[in-house]
Amino acid sequence: MECQVITGARIAEKFLDELTRQIKDVDAQVKLVSFLANNDPSAEQYAEVTKKSCARSGIVFELRKIGREELEDAVIAANDDDTIHGILVYYPVFGGGHDQYIQNCVNPFKDVEGLCHLYRFNMYRNIRHIQGRKDLKSIIPCTPLAVIKVLEHCNVYDNDVPYGNQLRGKTITIINRSEVVGRPLAALLANDGAKVYSVDINDILLFYRGPDLELNKYKVQDTDKKLEEVLPISDIVITGVPSSNYRVPLDLLKDGVIAVNFACAKNFDDEIKTKASIFVPTIGKVTTTMLQRNLLRLYKYRTYGRYSNGTM
Amino acid sequence: MECQVITGARIAEKFLDELTRQIKDVDAQVKLVSFLANNDPSAEQYAEVTKKSCARSGIVFELRKIGREELEDAVIAANDDDTIHGILVYYPVFGGGHDQYIQNCVNPFKDVEGLCHLYRFNMYRNIRHIQGRKDLKSIIPCTPLAVIKVLEHCNVYDNDVPYGNQLRGKTITIINRSEVVGRPLAALLANDGAKVYSVDINDILLFYRGPDLELNKYKVQDTDKKLEEVLPISDIVITGVPSSNYRVPLDLLKDGVIAVNFACAKNFDDEIKTKASIFVPTIGKVTTTMLQRNLLRLYKYRTYGRYSNGTM
């Protein structure tokens, strides 16, 4: 069996086409404003990439550079500005808890990143809709959402069974437990029925929903397992180690594994192609596309009559 | 002029008396549950101190030790438990953003620490009541609140003028800009009209409301000032440097300064007594008392008929 190498760009393609079509149908400018308050050149580069991707789908993207002590007021002013439909902030700004304070200052109806408490809570608690309304799907943070779309593209989800069981029977290892990607992703995949080994430098945790369908959200269990034990039993291995020196030990992988890397660094050597059935080396373009998808979704929610005041 | 040395215990005394009286008037058990999920022995010691202080005022205090992956579910169960009136978590648990996620999982009506977004937002935005209701004062985090009570005890506030101007004309230096104490405290004091120099290892920021009474919250301004410039012009110097080696350079202080230390470490040498008019060497007991004061306040809010479902 040959390994399929699928780029993020290719996976993003169909979403971008769909977005472009939908944005054309909207009879107003859809506008995303991003705040750069940390002088980080890599954030500026990322803004450039986002701008290009937005230009393609027809979204107006504006970068605003400001001092960090002005950020809170600027975000709140953007909440109140009806010409702005999505707000994005490049973190870290202060580092630590004050960044999350800023995240929670963003109006949930403009929170394209899905980082405010409402969406985090829904994600961890396996609550799939806002206020129980079937027409208002909750927003999922862009990078974890991008990984899910990658896995959907790889036909890992069983669409014939109900939500919550579509990954039943799958064993997944995620090497990264950051609070922005690794932990939310482990929770999301476990909420979908997978058995997820979440690996960080200290230990390996098991995220699972188990066989009990009454159990409405994932649980976490300590394990004393080592990477050498979980990799050989994993159908899917997802990596996000931000170091240019780290490589997944390929000899431990199952033949036919699906390998996905969301780190900027290369976590798999090229020989992964001799082991994997599918290899996705980067997902950055899926992430920027998910940002726009969240934006369009929130734009539509706000224009629903009763929600037009932008409060939830 | 002789220096008055005032201990936190002495300042706490009148609040504890008042609390004890009020708790007696409540015809139910008022119960505070604290969660220890980090195996930190100093948190356990702190719990012991809180327990003793609660015992004195008649509050039931319960410490629950659990694993950190169980914390979220335990907090949410405590939200739903009508016999629990206050919830306290010893941080850091996960470190980073997931701790603030947990803080936001606490029902605001049980958030005795004042760490959820609603209270942080109100504090930074100078919003003094919940939902604009004059009978529902917003909750202020315990340590910054304790420092304010210390300053009130020292007669620094001018009670003859309206809220927002009671510290007008005062210059205050705070050596600490942590997100738990130093930054909120700078914002609170500036919202009360003071000119506050907020010192951290990198720079000195000026928090101020300025002469414009229309300006409804503090602003922050970069400065290129050094400690040698701000200390000699400060009426009040508040320190929170968690290092046993750090000492405020006494020769820079104004004669008659009010000196308050909220760090566990000793930030002023004993010779401070030759310079200061008032010296408050520790405030820990005021902090534990403010915790109970917040608890009693929230207990009363919840028992108001229309708020009895515990949602805001």
Coordinates of C-alpha atoms in Angstrom, one line a residue:
Chain A
M1 CA 0.0 0.0 0.0
E2 CA 1.3 3.4 -0.9
C3 CA 1.3 6.3 1.4
Q4 CA -0.9 9.3 0.5
V5 CA 0.8 12.6 1.3
I6 CA -2.0 15.1 1.7
T7 CA -1.1 18.8 2.2
G8 CA -3.1 21.2 4.3
A9 CA -3.6 23.3 1.2
R10 CA -5.4 20.5 -0.6
I11 CA -7.7 19.8 2.4
A12 CA -8.4 23.6 2.7
E13 CA -9.3 23.8 -1.0
K14 CA -12.9 22.6 -0.8
F15 CA -13.6 24.7 2.3
L16 CA -12.2 27.8 0.6
D17 CA -14.4 27.2 -2.5
E18 CA -17.5 26.8 -0.3
L19 CA -16.6 29.9 1.7
T20 CA -16.0 32.0 -1.4
R21 CA -19.4 30.9 -2.7
Q22 CA -21.1 31.7 0.6
I23 CA -19.4 35.1 1.1
K24 CA -20.6 36.1 -2.4
D25 CA -24.1 35.4 -1.2
V26 CA -23.8 37.8 1.7
D27 CA -24.9 41.2 0.7
A28 CA -22.5 43.1 2.9
Q29 CA -18.7 43.2 3.6
V30 CA -17.7 40.6 6.1
K31 CA -14.8 42.0 8.0
L32 CA -12.2 40.5 10.3
V33 CA -10.0 42.8 12.5
S34 CA -6.9 41.4 14.1
F35 CA -4.9 43.1 16.8
L36 CA -1.1 42.8 17.0
A37 CA 0.0 44.1 20.4
N38 CA 3.2 42.1 20.9
N39 CA 5.6 43.2 18.2
D40 CA 6.0 39.6 17.3
P41 CA 7.3 39.3 13.7
S42 CA 6.1 35.8 13.3
A43 CA 2.6 37.0 14.2
E44 CA 2.9 39.6 11.5
Q45 CA 3.9 36.9 9.0
Y46 CA 0.9 34.9 10.1
A47 CA -1.3 38.0 9.6
E48 CA 0.0 38.3 6.1
V49 CA -0.9 34.7 5.3
T50 CA -4.4 35.1 6.8
K51 CA -4.9 38.3 4.8
K52 CA -4.1 36.5 1.5
S53 CA -6.4 33.6 2.4
C54 CA -9.2 36.1 3.3
A55 CA -8.7 38.0 0.1
R56 CA -9.3 34.8 -1.8
S57 CA -12.6 34.1 -0.1
G58 CA -13.7 37.7 -0.2
I59 CA -13.4 38.5 3.5
V60 CA -12.0 42.0 4.4
F61 CA -9.0 41.6 6.7
E62 CA -7.5 44.4 8.7
L63 CA -4.4 44.3 10.9
R64 CA -4.3 46.9 13.7
K65 CA -1.0 47.4 15.5
I66 CA -1.4 48.8 19.0
G67 CA 0.3 48.9 22.4
R68 CA -0.6 46.1 24.8
E69 CA -2.0 48.4 27.4
E70 CA -4.5 49.7 24.8
L71 CA -5.6 46.2 23.8
E72 CA -8.5 45.8 26.2
D73 CA -10.2 49.1 25.2
A74 CA -9.6 48.4 21.5
V75 CA -11.2 44.9 21.8
I76 CA -14.2 46.4 23.6
A77 CA -14.5 49.1 21.0
A78 CA -14.4 46.5 18.2
N79 CA -17.2 44.6 20.0
D80 CA -19.4 47.7 19.7
D81 CA -18.4 48.4 16.1
D82 CA -21.1 46.9 13.8
T83 CA -18.9 47.0 10.8
I84 CA -16.5 44.4 12.4
H85 CA -17.7 40.8 12.4
G86 CA -14.7 39.0 13.8
I87 CA -12.0 39.8 16.2
L88 CA -8.6 38.1 16.4
V89 CA -5.7 38.8 18.8
Y90 CA -2.2 37.5 18.4
Y91 CA -1.1 35.9 21.7
P92 CA 0.8 35.9 23.9
V93 CA 0.5 39.6 24.7
F94 CA 0.9 39.8 28.5
G95 CA 1.6 36.1 28.9
G96 CA -0.3 34.4 31.7
G97 CA -3.8 35.0 32.9
H98 CA -4.3 38.5 31.6
D99 CA -4.3 37.1 28.1
Q100 CA -7.2 34.9 28.9
Y101 CA -8.9 38.0 30.5
I102 CA -8.6 39.7 27.1
Q103 CA -9.9 36.5 25.4
N104 CA -13.0 36.7 27.5
C105 CA -13.5 40.4 26.7
V106 CA -14.2 39.5 23.0
N107 CA -17.9 39.3 22.3
P108 CA -18.7 35.6 21.8
F109 CA -20.5 36.6 18.6
K110 CA -17.2 37.9 17.2
D111 CA -14.9 35.3 18.7
V112 CA -13.6 33.6 15.6
E113 CA -10.9 31.9 17.5
G114 CA -13.3 30.2 19.9
L115 CA -11.2 31.1 22.9
C116 CA -13.8 32.7 25.2
H117 CA -15.1 30.8 28.2
L118 CA -18.5 29.9 26.6
Y119 CA -16.9 28.0 23.8
R120 CA -14.2 26.4 25.9
F121 CA -16.8 25.3 28.4
N122 CA -19.0 23.9 25.6
M123 CA -16.0 22.1 24.1
Y124 CA -14.9 20.4 27.3
R125 CA -18.4 19.7 28.5
N126 CA -19.4 18.2 25.1
I127 CA -22.1 20.8 24.6
R128 CA -22.5 21.1 20.9
H129 CA -24.9 24.0 20.6
I130 CA -25.2 27.5 22.0
Q131 CA -28.1 27.8 24.5
G132 CA -29.4 24.4 23.4
R133 CA -30.4 25.9 20.0
K134 CA -29.9 23.3 17.2
D135 CA -29.4 26.2 14.7
L136 CA -26.5 27.6 16.7
K137 CA -23.5 25.2 16.7
S138 CA -20.9 26.1 19.2
I139 CA -17.6 27.5 18.0
I140 CA -14.5 25.3 18.2
P141 CA -10.9 26.8 18.4
C142 CA -9.3 26.9 14.9
T143 CA -6.4 24.5 15.2
P144 CA -8.2 21.7 17.0
L145 CA -11.0 22.1 14.5
A146 CA -8.5 22.0 11.6
V147 CA -7.2 18.7 12.9
I148 CA -10.8 17.3 13.0
K149 CA -11.4 18.4 9.5
V150 CA -8.1 16.7 8.4
L151 CA -9.3 13.5 10.0
E152 CA -12.7 13.8 8.4
H153 CA -10.9 14.3 5.0
C154 CA -9.0 11.1 5.8
N155 CA -12.4 9.3 6.3
V156 CA -11.7 8.4 9.9
Y157 CA -15.1 9.5 11.1
D158 CA -18.0 7.0 10.7
N159 CA -20.8 9.2 9.5
D160 CA -23.3 6.3 9.7
V161 CA -23.5 6.5 13.5
P162 CA -24.6 9.4 15.7
Y163 CA -22.4 12.2 16.9
G164 CA -20.3 11.1 19.9
N165 CA -19.6 7.6 18.5
Q166 CA -18.1 8.4 15.2
L167 CA -14.6 7.6 16.3
R168 CA -15.6 4.6 18.3
G169 CA -12.9 1.9 18.2
K170 CA -10.1 4.2 17.1
T171 CA -7.0 4.6 19.2
I172 CA -5.2 8.0 18.8
T173 CA -2.0 9.3 20.2
I174 CA -1.5 13.1 20.5
I175 CA 2.0 14.2 21.3
N176 CA 1.3 17.7 22.8
R177 CA -0.9 18.7 25.6
S178 CA -0.9 22.5 25.3
E179 CA -4.0 24.3 26.4
V180 CA -4.5 25.8 23.0
V181 CA -4.3 22.6 20.9
G182 CA -3.3 19.3 22.5
R183 CA -5.7 19.2 25.5
P184 CA -8.8 20.6 23.6
L185 CA -8.1 18.2 20.8
A186 CA -7.8 15.2 23.1
A187 CA -11.1 16.2 24.7
L188 CA -12.9 16.7 21.3
L189 CA -11.7 13.3 19.9
A190 CA -12.6 11.5 23.2
N191 CA -16.0 13.2 23.1
D192 CA -16.4 11.7 19.6
G193 CA -15.7 8.2 21.0
A194 CA -12.0 7.7 20.4
K195 CA -9.5 6.4 23.0
V196 CA -6.9 9.1 23.1
Y197 CA -3.4 8.9 24.6
S198 CA -2.3 12.4 25.4
V199 CA 1.4 12.6 25.7
D200 CA 3.5 15.4 27.3
I201 CA 6.9 15.5 28.8
N202 CA 5.8 14.3 32.2
D203 CA 3.3 11.6 31.6
I204 CA 0.6 10.0 29.4
L205 CA -3.0 10.5 30.2
L206 CA -5.9 8.6 28.7
F207 CA -8.9 10.6 27.5
Y208 CA -11.9 8.4 26.8
R209 CA -15.7 8.2 26.8
G210 CA -15.8 4.5 27.4
P211 CA -18.6 2.1 26.4
D212 CA -21.2 3.8 28.6
L213 CA -23.3 5.9 26.3
E214 CA -24.8 7.6 29.3
L215 CA -21.5 9.2 30.0
N216 CA -22.0 12.5 28.2
K217 CA -18.4 13.7 28.2
Y218 CA -14.9 12.4 28.2
K219 CA -13.1 11.3 31.3
V220 CA -9.3 11.5 32.0
Q221 CA -7.3 8.7 33.6
D222 CA -3.7 8.6 34.7
T223 CA -1.6 5.9 33.1
D224 CA 1.9 4.7 33.7
K225 CA 2.3 3.9 30.0
K226 CA 5.3 4.9 27.9
L227 CA 5.4 6.2 24.3
E228 CA 6.8 2.8 23.3
E229 CA 3.6 1.2 24.5
V230 CA 1.0 3.6 23.0
L231 CA 2.5 4.3 19.6
P232 CA 2.3 0.6 18.4
I233 CA -1.4 0.4 19.2
S234 CA -2.4 3.8 17.7
D235 CA -4.4 4.0 14.4
I236 CA -3.7 7.7 14.3
V237 CA -0.7 9.7 15.6
I238 CA -1.0 13.5 15.8
T239 CA 2.1 15.6 16.7
G240 CA 2.7 19.1 17.8
V241 CA 6.2 19.3 19.2
P242 CA 7.5 22.8 18.6
S243 CA 11.2 21.7 18.4
S244 CA 13.3 21.2 15.3
N245 CA 15.1 18.3 17.0
Y246 CA 12.2 16.1 17.9
R247 CA 11.2 13.2 15.6
V248 CA 8.6 10.5 16.3
P249 CA 10.4 7.1 16.5
L250 CA 9.1 5.6 13.2
D251 CA 9.9 2.0 14.2
L252 CA 7.2 2.1 16.9
L253 CA 4.4 3.0 14.5
K254 CA 1.8 0.6 13.3
D255 CA 1.9 -0.2 9.6
G256 CA -0.8 1.9 7.8
V257 CA -1.0 4.5 10.6
I258 CA -2.4 7.9 9.8
A259 CA 0.2 10.6 10.7
V260 CA -0.7 14.2 11.2
N261 CA 1.7 17.0 12.2
F262 CA 0.3 20.3 13.4
A263 CA 3.6 21.7 14.6
C264 CA 5.5 24.3 12.6
A265 CA 8.5 22.0 13.1
K266 CA 8.9 18.7 11.2
N267 CA 8.0 16.0 13.7
F268 CA 8.2 13.0 11.2
D269 CA 11.2 12.0 9.1
D270 CA 10.5 11.5 5.4
E271 CA 10.6 7.7 5.9
I272 CA 7.2 8.0 7.5
K273 CA 6.0 7.3 3.9
T274 CA 7.2 3.8 4.2
K275 CA 4.9 3.2 7.3
A276 CA 1.9 5.5 7.0
S277 CA -1.2 5.0 4.9
I278 CA -1.8 8.8 5.0
F279 CA 0.6 11.5 6.0
V280 CA -0.4 15.1 6.5
P281 CA 2.8 17.1 7.1
T282 CA 1.3 20.6 7.9
I283 CA -2.2 21.9 8.5
G284 CA -1.6 25.7 8.7
K285 CA -3.8 26.4 5.7
V286 CA -6.7 24.4 7.1
T287 CA -6.4 26.4 10.3
T288 CA -6.6 29.8 8.5
T289 CA -9.6 28.5 6.6
M290 CA -11.4 27.3 9.8
L291 CA -10.9 30.9 11.1
Q292 CA -12.9 32.2 8.2
R293 CA -15.4 29.4 8.5
N294 CA -16.0 30.4 12.2
L295 CA -16.2 34.0 11.1
L296 CA -18.9 33.3 8.5
R297 CA -20.8 31.2 11.0
L298 CA -20.8 33.9 13.6
Y299 CA -21.7 36.5 11.0
K300 CA -24.8 34.5 10.3
Y301 CA -25.7 34.0 14.0
R302 CA -25.5 37.7 14.5
T303 CA -27.8 38.5 11.7
Y304 CA -30.5 36.2 13.1
G305 CA -33.1 38.7 14.3
R306 CA -33.2 38.0 18.0
Y307 CA -29.5 37.8 18.4
S308 CA -28.8 41.0 16.5
N309 CA -27.8 42.9 19.6
G310 CA -24.8 40.7 19.9
T311 CA -25.4 39.4 23.4
M312 CA -25.9 35.7 24.2
Chain B
M1 CA 6.5 61.6 64.6
E2 CA 6.5 58.0 65.7
C3 CA 5.8 55.2 63.2
Q4 CA 2.7 53.2 63.9
V5 CA 3.2 49.5 63.2
I6 CA -0.2 48.0 62.4
T7 CA -0.5 44.2 62.0
G8 CA -2.9 42.5 59.6
A9 CA -4.4 40.7 62.6
R10 CA -5.3 44.0 64.2
I11 CA -6.9 45.4 61.0
A12 CA -8.8 42.1 60.5
E13 CA -10.2 42.2 64.0
K14 CA -13.1 44.5 63.5
F15 CA -14.1 42.7 60.3
L16 CA -14.0 39.4 62.0
D17 CA -16.2 40.7 64.9
E18 CA -18.7 42.1 62.4
L19 CA -18.6 38.8 60.4
T20 CA -19.2 36.7 63.5
R21 CA -22.2 38.9 64.4
Q22 CA -23.7 38.6 60.9
I23 CA -23.1 34.9 60.6
K24 CA -24.9 34.4 63.8
D25 CA -27.9 36.2 62.3
V26 CA -28.0 33.8 59.4
D27 CA -30.3 30.9 60.2
A28 CA -28.4 28.3 58.2
Q29 CA -24.9 27.0 58.0
V30 CA -22.7 29.0 55.7
K31 CA -20.2 26.7 54.1
L32 CA -17.0 27.2 52.2
V33 CA -15.5 24.3 50.2
S34 CA -11.9 24.5 49.1
F35 CA -10.3 22.2 46.5
L36 CA -6.7 21.2 46.8
A37 CA -5.6 19.6 43.5
N38 CA -1.9 20.4 43.4
N39 CA -0.4 18.6 46.4
D40 CA 1.2 21.9 47.5
P41 CA 2.0 21.8 51.2
S42 CA 2.0 25.6 51.5
A43 CA -1.6 25.6 50.1
E44 CA -2.5 23.0 52.8
Q45 CA -1.0 25.3 55.4
Y46 CA -3.0 28.2 54.1
A47 CA -6.1 26.0 54.2
E48 CA -5.4 25.3 57.9
V49 CA -5.2 29.1 58.6
T50 CA -8.4 29.8 56.7
K51 CA -10.1 27.0 58.6
K52 CA -9.2 28.5 61.9
S53 CA -10.3 31.9 60.9
C54 CA -13.6 30.5 59.5
A55 CA -14.2 28.6 62.8
R56 CA -13.9 31.9 64.7
S57 CA -16.5 33.6 62.6
G58 CA -18.8 30.6 62.5
I59 CA -18.3 29.6 58.8
V60 CA -18.0 25.9 58.0
F61 CA -14.9 25.2 56.1
E62 CA -14.2 22.0 54.3
L63 CA -11.0 21.0 52.4
R64 CA -11.3 18.5 49.6
K65 CA -8.2 16.9 48.2
I66 CA -8.6 15.6 44.6
G67 CA -6.7 14.8 41.5
R68 CA -6.3 17.7 39.1
E69 CA -8.1 16.0 36.2
E70 CA -11.2 15.6 38.5
L71 CA -11.2 19.3 39.5
E72 CA -13.5 20.7 36.7
D73 CA -16.2 18.1 37.4
A74 CA -15.9 18.7 41.2
V75 CA -16.2 22.4 40.8
I76 CA -19.3 22.1 38.6
A77 CA -20.8 19.6 41.1
A78 CA -20.2 22.1 43.9
N79 CA -21.9 24.8 41.8
D80 CA -25.0 22.6 41.8
D81 CA -24.8 21.7 45.5
D82 CA -27.1 24.1 47.5
T83 CA -25.4 23.3 50.8
I84 CA -22.2 24.9 49.5
H85 CA -22.1 28.7 49.5
G86 CA -18.5 29.4 48.5
I87 CA -15.9 27.7 46.3
L88 CA -12.2 28.2 46.7
V89 CA -9.4 26.5 44.6
Y90 CA -5.7 26.6 45.4
Y91 CA -3.8 27.7 42.3
P92 CA -1.7 27.0 40.3
V93 CA -3.2 23.6 39.4
F94 CA -2.4 23.1 35.7
G95 CA -0.5 26.4 35.4
G96 CA -1.4 28.6 32.4
G97 CA -4.7 29.2 30.8
H98 CA -6.4 26.0 32.0
D99 CA -6.4 27.4 35.6
Q100 CA -8.3 30.4 34.4
Y101 CA -10.7 28.1 32.6
I102 CA -11.4 26.5 36.0
Q103 CA -11.8 29.9 37.6
N104 CA -14.5 30.7 35.1
C105 CA -16.3 27.3 35.8
V106 CA -17.0 28.6 39.3
N107 CA -20.6 30.0 39.6
P108 CA -20.1 33.7 40.1
F109 CA -22.5 33.5 43.1
K110 CA -20.1 31.1 44.8
D111 CA -16.9 32.8 43.6
V112 CA -15.5 34.1 46.9
E113 CA -12.1 34.7 45.3
G114 CA -13.6 37.1 42.7
L115 CA -11.5 35.5 40.0
C116 CA -14.2 34.8 37.3
H117 CA -14.4 37.0 34.3
L118 CA -17.5 38.9 35.4
Y119 CA -15.7 40.2 38.5
R120 CA -12.4 40.8 36.7
F121 CA -14.2 42.7 34.0
N122 CA -16.1 44.8 36.5
M123 CA -12.9 45.5 38.4
Y124 CA -10.9 46.6 35.4
R125 CA -13.8 48.5 33.8
N126 CA -14.7 50.3 37.1
I127 CA -18.2 48.8 37.2
R128 CA -19.0 48.7 40.8
H129 CA -22.3 46.7 40.8
I130 CA -23.6 43.5 39.2
Q131 CA -26.1 44.1 36.4
G132 CA -26.3 47.7 37.5
R133 CA -28.1 46.8 40.7
K134 CA -27.1 49.1 43.5
D135 CA -27.9 46.3 46.1
L136 CA -25.4 43.9 44.4
K137 CA -21.9 45.2 44.8
S138 CA -19.4 43.5 42.6
I139 CA -16.9 41.1 44.2
I140 CA -13.2 42.2 44.4
P141 CA -10.4 39.6 44.6
C142 CA -9.3 39.0 48.2
T143 CA -5.7 40.2 48.3
P144 CA -6.3 43.5 46.4
L145 CA -9.4 44.0 48.5
A146 CA -7.4 43.4 51.7
V147 CA -4.9 46.1 50.6
I148 CA -7.7 48.6 50.1
K149 CA -9.1 47.8 53.6
V150 CA -5.6 48.3 55.0
L151 CA -5.5 51.8 53.3
E152 CA -9.0 52.6 54.6
H153 CA -7.8 51.6 58.1
C154 CA -4.9 54.1 57.6
N155 CA -7.4 56.8 56.7
V156 CA -6.1 57.3 53.3
Y157 CA -9.5 57.4 51.7
D158 CA -11.4 60.7 51.7
N159 CA -14.9 59.6 52.5
D160 CA -16.3 63.1 52.1
V161 CA -16.0 62.9 48.3
P162 CA -17.8 60.5 46.0
Y163 CA -16.5 57.1 45.0
G164 CA -13.9 57.4 42.3
N165 CA -12.2 60.5 43.8
Q166 CA -11.4 59.3 47.3
L167 CA -7.7 58.9 46.5
R168 CA -7.4 62.1 44.5
G169 CA -4.1 63.7 45.0
K170 CA -2.4 60.6 46.3
T171 CA 0.7 59.1 44.7
I172 CA 1.2 55.4 45.2
T173 CA 4.0 53.1 44.1
I174 CA 3.2 49.3 43.9
I175 CA 6.3 47.1 43.5
N176 CA 4.6 44.0 41.9
R177 CA 2.5 43.8 38.7
S178 CA 1.3 40.2 39.0
E179 CA -2.1 39.5 37.5
V180 CA -3.4 38.3 40.8
V181 CA -2.5 41.3 42.9
G182 CA -0.3 44.0 41.5
R183 CA -2.1 44.8 38.3
P184 CA -5.7 44.6 39.7
L185 CA -4.6 46.7 42.7
A186 CA -3.1 49.4 40.5
A187 CA -6.3 49.5 38.5
L188 CA -8.5 49.7 41.6
L189 CA -6.5 52.5 43.2
A190 CA -6.3 54.4 39.9
N191 CA -10.1 54.0 39.5
D192 CA -10.4 55.6 43.0
G193 CA -8.4 58.6 41.7
A194 CA -4.8 57.9 42.8
K195 CA -1.8 58.3 40.6
V196 CA -0.2 54.8 40.7
Y197 CA 3.3 53.8 39.6
S198 CA 3.2 50.1 38.9
V199 CA 6.7 48.7 39.0
D200 CA 7.9 45.4 37.6
I201 CA 11.3 44.1 36.6
N202 CA 11.0 45.5 33.1
D203 CA 9.5 49.0 33.4
I204 CA 7.3 51.4 35.4
L205 CA 3.7 52.0 34.1
L206 CA 1.5 54.9 35.3
F207 CA -2.1 54.0 36.1
Y208 CA -4.2 57.1 36.5
R209 CA -7.7 58.5 36.0
G210 CA -6.5 62.0 35.5
P211 CA -8.5 65.2 36.2
D212 CA -11.2 64.4 33.7
L213 CA -14.2 63.2 35.6
E214 CA -15.8 62.0 32.4
L215 CA -13.1 59.4 32.1
N216 CA -14.8 56.5 33.8
K217 CA -11.9 54.1 34.2
Y218 CA -8.2 54.2 34.7
K219 CA -5.8 54.6 31.8
V220 CA -2.2 53.2 31.5
Q221 CA 0.7 55.1 30.2
D222 CA 4.3 54.0 29.6
T223 CA 7.0 55.9 31.5
D224 CA 10.7 55.9 31.4
K225 CA 10.9 56.5 35.1
K226 CA 13.1 54.7 37.5
L227 CA 12.4 53.5 41.0
E228 CA 14.7 56.3 42.2
E229 CA 12.3 58.8 40.8
V230 CA 9.0 57.5 41.8
L231 CA 9.7 56.4 45.4
P232 CA 10.6 59.9 46.7
I233 CA 7.3 61.3 45.4
S234 CA 5.1 58.5 46.7
D235 CA 2.8 59.0 49.7
I236 CA 2.2 55.3 49.9
V237 CA 4.5 52.4 48.9
I238 CA 3.0 48.9 48.6
T239 CA 5.3 45.9 48.0
G240 CA 4.8 42.3 46.9
V241 CA 8.2 41.0 45.9
P242 CA 8.3 37.2 46.7
S243 CA 12.0 37.1 47.3
S244 CA 13.8 37.0 50.7
N245 CA 16.7 39.0 49.2
Y246 CA 14.7 42.0 48.1
R247 CA 14.5 45.2 50.2
V248 CA 13.0 48.6 49.3
P249 CA 15.8 51.2 49.4
L250 CA 14.7 53.1 52.5
D251 CA 16.8 56.2 51.7
L252 CA 14.6 56.9 48.7
L253 CA 11.4 57.0 50.7
K254 CA 9.5 60.2 51.6
D255 CA 9.4 61.0 55.3
G256 CA 6.1 59.9 56.7
V257 CA 5.4 57.4 53.9
I258 CA 2.8 54.7 54.5
A259 CA 4.5 51.4 53.8
V260 CA 2.4 48.2 53.2
N261 CA 3.9 44.8 52.4
F262 CA 1.6 42.1 51.0
A263 CA 4.4 39.6 50.1
C264 CA 5.1 36.6 52.4
A265 CA 8.8 37.8 52.3
K266 CA 10.0 40.8 54.2
N267 CA 10.4 43.7 51.7
F268 CA 11.2 46.4 54.2
D269 CA 14.1 46.4 56.7
D270 CA 13.2 47.2 60.3
E271 CA 14.6 50.7 59.9
I272 CA 11.4 51.5 57.9
K273 CA 10.1 52.6 61.3
T274 CA 12.4 55.6 61.2
K275 CA 10.9 56.8 57.9
A276 CA 7.3 55.7 57.8
S277 CA 4.3 57.2 59.6
I278 CA 2.5 53.8 59.3
F279 CA 4.0 50.4 58.5
V280 CA 1.9 47.3 57.8
P281 CA 4.3 44.4 57.6
T282 CA 1.9 41.6 56.6
I283 CA -1.8 41.5 55.5
G284 CA -2.5 37.7 55.3
K285 CA -5.1 37.8 58.0
V286 CA -6.9 40.7 56.3
T287 CA -7.0 38.6 53.1
T288 CA -8.5 35.5 54.8
T289 CA -11.1 37.8 56.4
M290 CA -12.0 39.3 53.0
L291 CA -12.5 35.8 51.7
Q292 CA -15.2 35.3 54.4
R293 CA -16.6 38.8 53.8
N294 CA -17.0 38.0 50.1
L295 CA -18.6 34.6 51.0
L296 CA -21.2 36.2 53.3
R297 CA -22.0 38.8 50.6
L298 CA -22.5 36.2 48.0
Y299 CA -24.6 34.1 50.4
K300 CA -26.9 37.1 50.8
Y301 CA -27.1 37.7 47.1
R302 CA -28.1 34.1 46.5
T303 CA -30.8 34.2 49.0
Y304 CA -32.4 37.3 47.4
G305 CA -35.6 35.7 45.9
R306 CA -35.1 36.4 42.2
Y307 CA -31.4 35.3 42.2
S308 CA -32.0 32.1 44.1
N309 CA -31.3 29.9 41.0
G310 CA -27.7 31.0 41.2
T311 CA -27.5 32.4 37.7
M312 CA -26.6 36.0 36.9

